[in-house]
Coordinates of C-alpha atoms in Angstrom, one line a residue:
Chain A
M607 CA -162.4 46.7 -5.9
L608 CA -164.3 49.2 -7.8
V609 CA -167.7 48.0 -8.8
Q610 CA -169.7 45.4 -7.8
F611 CA -173.0 44.2 -9.4
Y612 CA -174.9 41.9 -7.3
N613 CA -177.7 39.7 -9.1
V614 CA -178.8 42.4 -11.0
S615 CA -181.7 42.2 -13.1
K616 CA -183.9 44.9 -15.2
I617 CA -187.3 44.6 -16.5
Y618 CA -188.7 47.5 -18.3
P619 CA -192.1 48.6 -17.8
N620 CA -193.0 47.2 -21.4
G621 CA -192.0 43.7 -19.9
V622 CA -188.8 43.5 -21.8
K623 CA -185.9 41.6 -19.7
A624 CA -182.7 43.7 -20.4
L625 CA -180.6 42.0 -17.8
D626 CA -181.0 39.0 -16.1
D627 CA -179.2 38.3 -13.0
I628 CA -176.0 39.7 -13.7
S629 CA -173.3 39.6 -11.1
L630 CA -169.9 41.1 -11.9
R631 CA -166.8 42.4 -10.3
I632 CA -164.6 45.1 -11.4
E633 CA -161.0 46.2 -9.9
R634 CA -159.4 49.1 -10.0
G635 CA -157.5 49.8 -13.1
E636 CA -158.9 47.0 -15.2
F637 CA -160.0 47.5 -19.0
I638 CA -163.0 45.3 -19.7
F639 CA -164.7 45.0 -23.1
L640 CA -168.4 44.3 -22.8
M641 CA -169.7 42.4 -25.7
G642 CA -172.7 41.1 -27.2
S643 CA -175.3 41.5 -30.2
S644 CA -177.6 44.4 -30.3
G645 CA -180.5 43.7 -27.8
A646 CA -178.2 41.3 -25.4
G647 CA -178.6 44.2 -22.9
K648 CA -175.2 46.0 -23.3
S649 CA -176.7 49.5 -23.5
T650 CA -178.7 48.8 -20.3
L651 CA -175.6 47.4 -18.3
V652 CA -173.8 50.5 -19.4
K653 CA -176.2 52.6 -18.4
M654 CA -176.0 51.3 -14.9
F655 CA -172.6 52.5 -14.2
F656 CA -173.8 56.1 -14.1
R657 CA -177.2 55.6 -13.0
E658 CA -179.0 56.5 -15.8
E659 CA -181.0 53.0 -15.6
I660 CA -181.7 51.5 -12.0
P661 CA -182.0 47.9 -11.4
T662 CA -185.4 46.3 -11.1
R663 CA -183.9 44.1 -8.6
G664 CA -180.1 43.6 -7.2
Q665 CA -177.5 46.0 -5.8
I666 CA -174.8 47.9 -7.6
F667 CA -171.7 49.3 -5.6
I668 CA -169.5 51.5 -6.8
A669 CA -166.4 52.4 -4.7
S670 CA -168.3 50.8 -1.9
R671 CA -171.1 52.9 -2.1
S672 CA -174.7 51.6 -3.2
I673 CA -175.8 53.5 -6.3
V674 CA -179.5 51.9 -6.1
R675 CA -180.1 53.3 -2.9
M676 CA -178.4 56.7 -3.7
K677 CA -180.4 60.0 -3.4
R678 CA -181.2 61.8 -6.5
S679 CA -179.2 64.7 -5.2
E680 CA -176.4 62.6 -4.9
V681 CA -176.1 61.3 -8.6
P682 CA -174.2 64.4 -9.7
K683 CA -171.2 63.6 -7.4
L684 CA -171.1 59.9 -8.7
R685 CA -171.2 61.0 -12.4
R686 CA -168.6 63.3 -11.8
N687 CA -166.4 60.5 -11.1
I688 CA -167.2 58.6 -14.3
G689 CA -166.4 59.9 -17.8
I690 CA -168.5 58.9 -20.3
V691 CA -167.5 58.6 -24.5
F692 CA -170.6 58.3 -26.6
Q693 CA -170.9 56.5 -29.9
D694 CA -172.4 59.8 -31.6
F695 CA -169.7 62.0 -29.5
K696 CA -172.6 64.4 -28.3
L697 CA -170.3 67.4 -28.7
L698 CA -172.0 70.9 -28.7
E699 CA -171.8 72.1 -32.3
N700 CA -171.5 75.7 -31.3
K701 CA -168.8 75.5 -29.3
T702 CA -165.2 75.1 -30.1
V703 CA -162.8 71.8 -29.2
S704 CA -161.7 74.0 -25.8
E705 CA -165.0 75.3 -25.0
N706 CA -166.7 71.6 -25.4
I707 CA -164.2 70.4 -23.0
S708 CA -164.0 73.5 -20.4
F709 CA -168.0 73.2 -20.4
A710 CA -167.5 69.8 -19.1
M711 CA -165.6 71.1 -16.0
E712 CA -167.8 74.5 -16.0
V713 CA -170.8 72.7 -15.3
V714 CA -169.4 70.8 -12.4
G715 CA -168.3 74.0 -10.8
A716 CA -164.8 73.8 -11.3
N717 CA -162.6 77.2 -10.9
I718 CA -161.5 78.9 -13.9
R719 CA -157.6 78.4 -12.9
D720 CA -158.2 74.7 -13.0
I721 CA -160.0 74.9 -15.9
K722 CA -157.5 77.1 -17.8
I723 CA -154.5 74.5 -16.9
R724 CA -156.5 70.9 -17.2
V725 CA -158.2 71.7 -20.7
P726 CA -154.8 72.0 -22.8
E727 CA -153.5 69.1 -20.7
V728 CA -156.4 66.7 -22.0
I729 CA -156.2 68.3 -25.5
E730 CA -152.7 67.3 -25.8
M731 CA -153.3 63.8 -24.3
V732 CA -155.6 62.9 -27.1
G733 CA -153.0 64.5 -29.5
L734 CA -155.6 67.4 -30.6
K735 CA -152.7 70.3 -29.9
G736 CA -153.7 72.8 -33.0
K737 CA -157.1 72.3 -33.3
E738 CA -158.2 74.0 -30.2
K739 CA -160.3 76.7 -31.8
C740 CA -162.0 74.4 -34.3
F741 CA -165.7 73.8 -34.4
P742 CA -166.7 70.1 -34.1
G743 CA -168.2 70.4 -37.9
E744 CA -164.7 71.3 -39.2
L745 CA -163.2 67.9 -37.5
S746 CA -163.0 64.5 -39.0
G747 CA -165.1 61.7 -37.3
G748 CA -162.0 60.3 -35.4
E749 CA -160.9 63.8 -34.1
Q750 CA -164.4 64.2 -33.1
Q751 CA -164.4 61.0 -30.7
R752 CA -160.7 62.4 -29.4
V753 CA -162.4 65.6 -28.2
G754 CA -165.4 63.4 -26.8
V755 CA -162.5 61.2 -24.7
A756 CA -160.9 64.4 -23.7
R757 CA -164.0 66.1 -22.6
A758 CA -164.7 62.5 -20.5
L759 CA -161.2 62.8 -19.0
A760 CA -161.1 66.6 -18.0
N761 CA -162.6 66.0 -14.8
R762 CA -160.1 63.4 -13.9
P763 CA -162.8 60.5 -13.7
L764 CA -162.2 57.1 -11.7
M765 CA -163.5 55.4 -14.3
L766 CA -164.2 55.8 -18.2
I767 CA -167.4 54.2 -19.8
A768 CA -167.3 54.2 -23.6
D769 CA -170.4 52.9 -25.1
E770 CA -169.6 51.9 -28.7
P771 CA -167.0 54.6 -29.2
T772 CA -165.7 53.5 -32.6
G773 CA -169.4 52.3 -33.7
N774 CA -169.1 55.5 -36.2
L775 CA -165.7 55.2 -37.1
D776 CA -163.6 52.9 -39.7
I777 CA -161.2 50.2 -38.6
R778 CA -157.8 52.5 -39.1
I779 CA -159.2 55.3 -37.1
S780 CA -160.9 53.0 -34.5
T781 CA -157.5 51.5 -33.8
E782 CA -156.2 54.7 -33.0
I783 CA -158.8 55.6 -30.6
M784 CA -158.5 52.2 -28.9
E785 CA -154.8 53.3 -28.6
L786 CA -155.9 56.1 -26.9
L787 CA -158.2 54.2 -24.5
Y788 CA -155.4 51.9 -23.7
D789 CA -153.0 54.6 -23.1
I790 CA -155.2 56.2 -20.6
N791 CA -155.7 52.8 -18.8
R792 CA -152.1 52.6 -18.1
K793 CA -152.2 55.9 -16.8
G794 CA -154.5 54.5 -14.1
T795 CA -157.9 55.0 -15.1
T796 CA -160.5 52.3 -15.1
V797 CA -162.1 51.8 -18.7
I798 CA -165.1 49.8 -19.6
M799 CA -165.9 49.8 -23.0
A800 CA -169.1 48.5 -24.7
T801 CA -168.4 47.2 -28.6
H802 CA -169.5 44.7 -31.1
A803 CA -166.3 45.3 -33.0
Q804 CA -164.7 42.0 -32.8
E805 CA -161.6 42.5 -34.7
L806 CA -160.5 45.5 -32.0
V807 CA -161.3 43.0 -29.2
R808 CA -159.4 40.1 -30.6
A809 CA -155.9 42.1 -30.8
A810 CA -156.4 43.3 -27.3
H811 CA -155.8 40.5 -25.0
K812 CA -158.1 42.2 -22.0
R813 CA -161.0 40.8 -20.2
I814 CA -164.1 40.2 -22.3
I815 CA -167.7 40.1 -20.8
M816 CA -170.3 38.5 -23.2
L817 CA -173.7 39.0 -22.7
E818 CA -176.4 37.0 -24.5
N819 CA -180.2 38.1 -23.8
G820 CA -179.4 39.8 -20.7
R821 CA -177.1 37.2 -19.0
I822 CA -173.6 37.0 -18.8
I823 CA -172.4 34.1 -21.3
S824 CA -168.5 34.2 -20.4
D825 CA -166.2 36.4 -18.6
S826 CA -162.5 35.6 -19.8
L827 CA -159.3 37.1 -21.3
A828 CA -159.6 37.5 -25.2
G829 CA -157.0 34.8 -25.8
E830 CA -158.9 32.1 -23.9
F831 CA -162.1 33.3 -25.5
F832 CA -161.1 33.3 -29.3
L833 CA -158.8 30.5 -29.4
Chain B
M943 CA -171.2 77.9 -6.0
I944 CA -174.2 79.8 -7.1
I945 CA -172.7 83.2 -6.9
K946 CA -169.4 82.0 -8.6
N947 CA -171.6 80.9 -11.5
M948 CA -173.8 83.6 -11.5
L949 CA -172.3 85.2 -14.7
Y950 CA -172.2 81.8 -16.4
F951 CA -176.3 81.5 -15.9
I952 CA -176.9 84.8 -16.6
R953 CA -174.7 84.7 -19.9
E954 CA -176.8 81.4 -20.9
A955 CA -179.9 83.2 -19.6
L956 CA -179.2 86.3 -22.0
N957 CA -178.2 84.1 -25.2
S958 CA -181.5 82.3 -24.7
L959 CA -183.3 85.4 -24.8
M960 CA -181.6 86.5 -27.8
R961 CA -182.3 83.0 -29.6
N962 CA -186.0 83.4 -29.3
R963 CA -186.2 87.4 -30.3
L964 CA -189.6 87.3 -31.2
L965 CA -191.2 85.4 -28.6
S966 CA -189.2 87.2 -26.1
F967 CA -190.6 90.3 -27.3
A968 CA -194.0 89.1 -27.3
T969 CA -193.8 87.7 -23.8
I970 CA -192.3 91.0 -22.6
S971 CA -195.0 93.0 -24.2
T972 CA -197.8 90.6 -22.6
V973 CA -196.2 91.1 -19.1
S974 CA -196.4 94.8 -19.7
I975 CA -199.6 95.1 -20.5
S976 CA -200.7 93.1 -17.4
I977 CA -198.7 95.0 -15.3
L978 CA -200.1 98.0 -16.6
I979 CA -203.6 96.9 -15.9
L980 CA -202.6 96.1 -12.6
G981 CA -201.1 99.7 -12.3
I982 CA -203.8 101.4 -13.6
A983 CA -206.4 99.4 -11.7
V984 CA -204.4 100.0 -8.4
L985 CA -203.9 103.8 -9.1
M986 CA -207.6 104.2 -9.9
T987 CA -208.9 102.4 -6.4
M988 CA -206.4 104.4 -4.4
N989 CA -207.2 107.7 -5.9
A990 CA -211.1 106.7 -5.8
G991 CA -210.4 105.9 -2.0
S992 CA -208.4 109.2 -1.3
F993 CA -211.2 111.2 -3.0
M994 CA -213.8 109.5 -1.2
N995 CA -212.3 110.1 2.2
R996 CA -212.0 114.0 1.3
L997 CA -215.9 113.8 0.4
E998 CA -216.8 112.3 3.3
S999 CA -215.1 114.5 5.4
D1000 CA -217.0 117.2 4.0
V1001 CA -220.5 115.5 4.7
E1002 CA -222.1 117.3 7.6
I1003 CA -225.3 116.4 9.5
I1004 CA -227.7 118.8 9.9
A1005 CA -229.9 118.6 12.7
F1006 CA -233.1 121.1 12.8
L1007 CA -234.4 122.2 15.9
E1008 CA -238.3 122.3 16.8
K1009 CA -239.6 125.9 16.6
N1010 CA -241.0 126.4 20.3
L1011 CA -237.6 125.4 22.0
S1012 CA -236.2 127.9 24.6
S1013 CA -232.5 128.7 24.6
S1014 CA -231.8 126.4 27.5
Q1015 CA -233.4 123.6 25.6
I1016 CA -231.4 124.5 22.5
R1017 CA -228.5 124.2 24.6
D1018 CA -229.2 121.1 26.0
A1019 CA -229.7 119.5 22.7
G1020 CA -226.3 120.9 21.5
E1021 CA -224.5 119.3 24.7
E1022 CA -226.0 116.0 24.1
I1023 CA -225.0 115.8 20.7
E1024 CA -221.4 117.1 21.6
K1025 CA -221.1 114.3 23.9
M1026 CA -221.8 111.9 21.4
D1027 CA -218.7 109.3 20.3
G1028 CA -217.3 110.5 17.1
V1029 CA -218.6 114.1 17.0
K1030 CA -215.8 116.4 16.1
Q1031 CA -217.6 119.8 15.7
L1032 CA -220.7 121.1 16.6
T1033 CA -221.8 124.5 15.6
F1034 CA -225.1 126.4 16.0
V1035 CA -226.8 128.1 13.1
S1036 CA -229.6 130.3 14.6
K1037 CA -232.7 130.9 12.0
K1038 CA -231.4 134.4 11.4
E1039 CA -228.2 133.0 10.4
A1040 CA -229.8 130.8 8.3
L1041 CA -231.8 133.3 6.5
H1042 CA -228.8 135.1 6.0
R1043 CA -227.2 132.3 4.3
L1044 CA -230.1 131.5 2.1
Q1045 CA -230.3 135.4 1.2
E1046 CA -226.6 135.3 0.2
N1047 CA -226.8 132.2 -1.7
F1048 CA -230.0 132.9 -4.0
G1049 CA -231.3 136.2 -3.3
G1050 CA -228.3 138.2 -4.0
K1051 CA -229.0 142.0 -3.9
E1052 CA -232.1 142.4 -6.2
Y1053 CA -234.5 140.5 -3.7
N1054 CA -234.9 140.9 -0.1
L1055 CA -235.9 137.5 1.1
G1056 CA -236.4 138.9 4.6
T1057 CA -239.5 141.2 3.3
T1058 CA -240.6 138.9 0.3
I1059 CA -241.3 135.9 2.7
G1060 CA -242.2 138.1 5.7
E1061 CA -241.6 136.1 9.2
N1062 CA -238.6 134.0 8.9
P1063 CA -239.7 130.3 8.5
L1064 CA -236.4 128.8 8.8
P1065 CA -235.5 126.6 12.0
N1066 CA -232.5 126.7 14.3
S1067 CA -230.0 124.3 13.3
Y1068 CA -226.8 122.6 14.6
E1069 CA -224.1 121.5 12.0
I1070 CA -222.3 118.6 13.1
K1071 CA -219.1 117.2 11.7
A1072 CA -218.0 113.5 12.4
A1073 CA -214.1 112.6 13.0
D1074 CA -214.6 109.4 11.0
P1075 CA -216.9 110.0 7.9
H1076 CA -217.8 106.4 8.1
N1077 CA -219.9 107.2 11.0
V1078 CA -222.1 109.6 9.7
A1079 CA -225.1 107.8 9.3
D1080 CA -224.6 106.2 12.7
I1081 CA -224.4 109.5 14.4
A1082 CA -227.3 111.1 12.4
K1083 CA -229.4 108.2 13.8
K1084 CA -228.6 109.1 17.2
V1085 CA -229.1 112.8 16.9
E1086 CA -232.6 112.2 15.5
K1087 CA -233.2 111.0 18.8
V1088 CA -232.4 114.2 20.6
H1089 CA -235.1 115.7 22.4
G1090 CA -235.9 119.0 20.3
V1091 CA -234.5 117.7 17.3
Y1092 CA -237.3 117.2 14.5
K1093 CA -235.3 116.4 11.6
V1094 CA -231.6 115.5 10.5
N1095 CA -230.1 115.8 7.1
Y1096 CA -226.9 114.3 5.7
G1097 CA -225.5 113.3 2.1
Q1098 CA -227.9 110.2 2.4
G1099 CA -227.1 107.7 -0.2
V1100 CA -224.1 109.8 -2.1
V1101 CA -221.6 107.9 0.2
E1102 CA -223.0 104.6 -0.5
K1103 CA -223.1 105.1 -4.3
L1104 CA -219.3 106.2 -4.2
F1105 CA -218.6 102.9 -2.4
N1106 CA -220.4 100.9 -5.0
I1107 CA -218.5 102.3 -7.8
T1108 CA -215.3 101.8 -6.3
K1109 CA -216.2 98.2 -5.3
W1110 CA -217.1 97.7 -9.2
I1111 CA -213.8 99.0 -10.0
R1112 CA -212.0 96.8 -7.9
V1113 CA -214.2 93.6 -9.0
I1114 CA -213.6 94.3 -12.7
S1115 CA -210.0 95.4 -12.7
V1116 CA -209.3 92.2 -10.4
I1117 CA -210.6 89.9 -13.2
F1118 CA -209.1 91.6 -15.7
I1119 CA -205.6 91.4 -13.8
V1120 CA -206.2 87.7 -13.3
L1121 CA -206.9 87.1 -16.6
V1122 CA -204.2 89.0 -18.3
S1123 CA -201.6 87.7 -15.8
L1124 CA -202.5 84.2 -16.4
G1125 CA -201.8 84.9 -20.0
A1126 CA -198.3 86.3 -19.0
V1127 CA -197.5 83.4 -17.0
L1128 CA -198.6 81.0 -19.6
L1129 CA -196.6 82.8 -22.4
I1130 CA -193.7 82.9 -20.2
A1131 CA -194.2 79.2 -19.8
T1132 CA -194.0 78.8 -23.5
T1133 CA -191.1 81.1 -23.8
I1134 CA -189.0 78.8 -21.4
R1135 CA -190.4 75.7 -22.8
L1136 CA -188.7 76.4 -26.2
A1137 CA -185.7 77.5 -24.5
I1138 CA -185.5 74.3 -22.8
F1139 CA -186.2 72.4 -26.0
A1140 CA -183.5 74.4 -27.9
R1141 CA -180.9 73.1 -25.4
R1142 CA -182.3 69.6 -24.9
K1143 CA -179.4 67.9 -25.7
E1144 CA -176.9 70.2 -24.0
I1145 CA -179.2 69.6 -20.9
K1146 CA -178.8 65.8 -21.2
L1147 CA -175.1 66.2 -21.6
M1148 CA -175.0 68.5 -18.6
Q1149 CA -176.8 65.7 -16.4
L1150 CA -174.6 62.9 -17.5
I1151 CA -171.7 64.9 -16.8
G1152 CA -172.8 65.4 -13.6
A1153 CA -173.9 68.9 -13.2
T1154 CA -176.6 69.4 -10.3
D1155 CA -180.2 69.8 -10.7
W1156 CA -180.1 73.7 -9.8
F1157 CA -177.2 74.5 -12.0
I1158 CA -179.2 73.3 -15.1
R1159 CA -182.2 75.2 -13.7
W1160 CA -180.9 78.6 -12.9
P1161 CA -180.4 79.8 -16.5
F1162 CA -183.9 79.2 -17.1
F1163 CA -185.1 81.0 -13.8
I1164 CA -182.9 84.0 -14.6
E1165 CA -184.6 84.1 -18.1
G1166 CA -188.1 84.2 -16.9
I1167 CA -187.4 86.6 -14.0
L1168 CA -185.7 88.8 -17.0
L1169 CA -189.0 88.6 -19.1
G1170 CA -191.0 89.3 -16.2
S1171 CA -189.2 92.4 -14.8
L1172 CA -188.6 93.7 -18.2
G1173 CA -192.2 93.6 -18.9
A1174 CA -192.9 95.3 -15.5
L1175 CA -190.0 97.7 -16.1
V1176 CA -191.9 98.9 -19.6
A1177 CA -195.3 99.2 -17.7
I1178 CA -193.9 101.3 -14.8
V1179 CA -192.1 103.7 -17.3
L1180 CA -195.5 104.2 -19.5
L1181 CA -197.5 104.3 -16.1
L1182 CA -194.8 107.4 -14.5
L1183 CA -195.4 109.1 -17.6
G1184 CA -199.0 108.9 -17.9
Y1185 CA -199.7 109.5 -14.2
D1186 CA -197.3 112.5 -14.4
S1187 CA -198.9 114.2 -17.3
L1188 CA -202.4 113.4 -15.7
I1189 CA -201.4 115.0 -12.5
S1190 CA -200.2 118.3 -14.1
K1191 CA -203.4 118.4 -16.3
T1192 CA -205.8 118.0 -13.3
D1193 CA -203.6 120.5 -11.2
S1194 CA -206.0 123.4 -11.8
I1195 CA -209.1 121.3 -10.9
Y1196 CA -210.1 122.0 -7.4
F1197 CA -211.3 119.3 -5.3
F1198 CA -210.1 116.8 -8.0
S1199 CA -206.5 116.5 -7.0
L1200 CA -204.5 113.0 -7.7
L1201 CA -202.7 111.2 -5.2
S1202 CA -198.9 112.3 -5.5
D1203 CA -197.3 111.4 -2.5
P1204 CA -193.8 110.3 -3.9
I1205 CA -193.5 107.6 -1.0
I1206 CA -196.7 105.7 -1.8
L1207 CA -196.4 106.3 -5.5
S1208 CA -192.8 104.5 -5.3
K1209 CA -194.0 101.8 -3.3
I1210 CA -196.6 101.1 -5.9
Y1211 CA -194.1 100.9 -8.7
I1212 CA -191.9 98.9 -6.9
S1213 CA -194.5 96.3 -6.1
L1214 CA -195.5 96.3 -9.8
F1215 CA -192.0 95.4 -10.4
L1216 CA -192.0 92.6 -8.1
T1217 CA -195.2 91.6 -9.4
G1218 CA -193.7 91.2 -12.9
S1219 CA -190.6 88.8 -11.5
V1220 CA -193.0 86.7 -9.8
L1221 CA -194.8 86.2 -13.0
G1222 CA -191.6 85.3 -14.4
V1223 CA -190.7 82.6 -12.0
L1224 CA -194.0 81.2 -11.7
G1225 CA -194.0 80.7 -15.6
T1226 CA -190.6 79.1 -15.4
Y1227 CA -191.7 77.1 -12.6
I1228 CA -194.4 75.3 -14.8
S1229 CA -192.4 74.6 -17.6
L1230 CA -189.4 73.5 -15.4
N1231 CA -191.7 71.1 -13.7
R1232 CA -193.1 69.9 -16.9
F1233 CA -190.4 70.0 -19.6
L1234 CA -187.4 69.4 -17.7
D1235 CA -186.7 66.2 -16.1
V1236 CA -184.4 67.7 -13.5

């Protein structure tokens, strides 16, 4: 078991209740969709995984460690085990594809030898061979998101968190990104993806967690839910 | 980890300095000015101090003796003074010797003071040198009470005046230094704040990827230290050039010789350099605390 949420609630200082008594269990190697309309609490839930938000009540364990009681100085260690893919890619515009990926390794203190081996590896994995020297501005949206995925994979995370990774992409390109994520999942990485793109989810036959008003309203396989 | 990444930190710091060239330049200039004022103040007080010491060591106490003392009484008075704490040297000046000196100083060869004024009106006296110039006033007071001494003379007032002047130099320069240093620190803080702002997306990303707080902070500290120490360096070069030419210009003026001990001077310059770096660290610290949530 990789992740466990126990009765997690989040109330923001302005009184908004974003999450309401969420309990959740995620096994190693799972692929999970987090669904729900905007305001349902998806974003807050996603941020809990890498301790960008801390629960007001409840406990969260990742690999058997409480991340609620975690010291601030231990947070970087947690995050090194979690790759994050963003809706808006968050690539550094003044760095090339290669540099964007090696940056992620440099900032966690990887040594140069590992970086030189790993960067071409993940570039090949996401199908961007030949584009190493391009700047983000020279790439299409789909290609930019591939760089985002490659960067998230660079440090060999246990878990990949993707927050609306296809939100800015059209359906054809989105399907390509999904194939990439399934592929990563098949190789053993746990993937958690927040989305509201029903057409992608329907085709997948994966576990789906539906949120509404901060509560889980269903947790099931795709087939069961949409039938 | 830190040593391994130093090159990366320095590269980031230099990039940031170059990105805000104009502000970097303004900051370095302000640091230079404050260090320059600090340096001038330090050199001035140190020179005034050594000048005063030399001046004070020249200050003599002259004890005039009563007219009708016998030679043994004169000797007794001399012995009593010589036994006092802090007396370095005692010289007896007879009334004859005193007249002789007066003749040399004022009479020259045209007037014979001895015949002009008739009987020698000058008293016998002792000239006393103190081991520590600060004790001159104390010793003078004690000498006054010695039997046979009717009047004591020393550079009353001169020493106190000098003390006052140097005290004011110190007070004014401290005020100046504090104000300008404050300006320098604030400007460094502003520069760092802009550097943080320019890289805020990168910083957020670094935090999410799992960079440690210190990994994110280091480049900014290096940038701040560079701003401070570069400013100090400019000031030190200016001071070196200015002070050297001042030394060579005042070389010919007797009694006014400037402090030129290379060991003391290099200590001053090194301290100034370190002060610049400390200003840089302070400025960075302020901005990191206020604007960087790490």
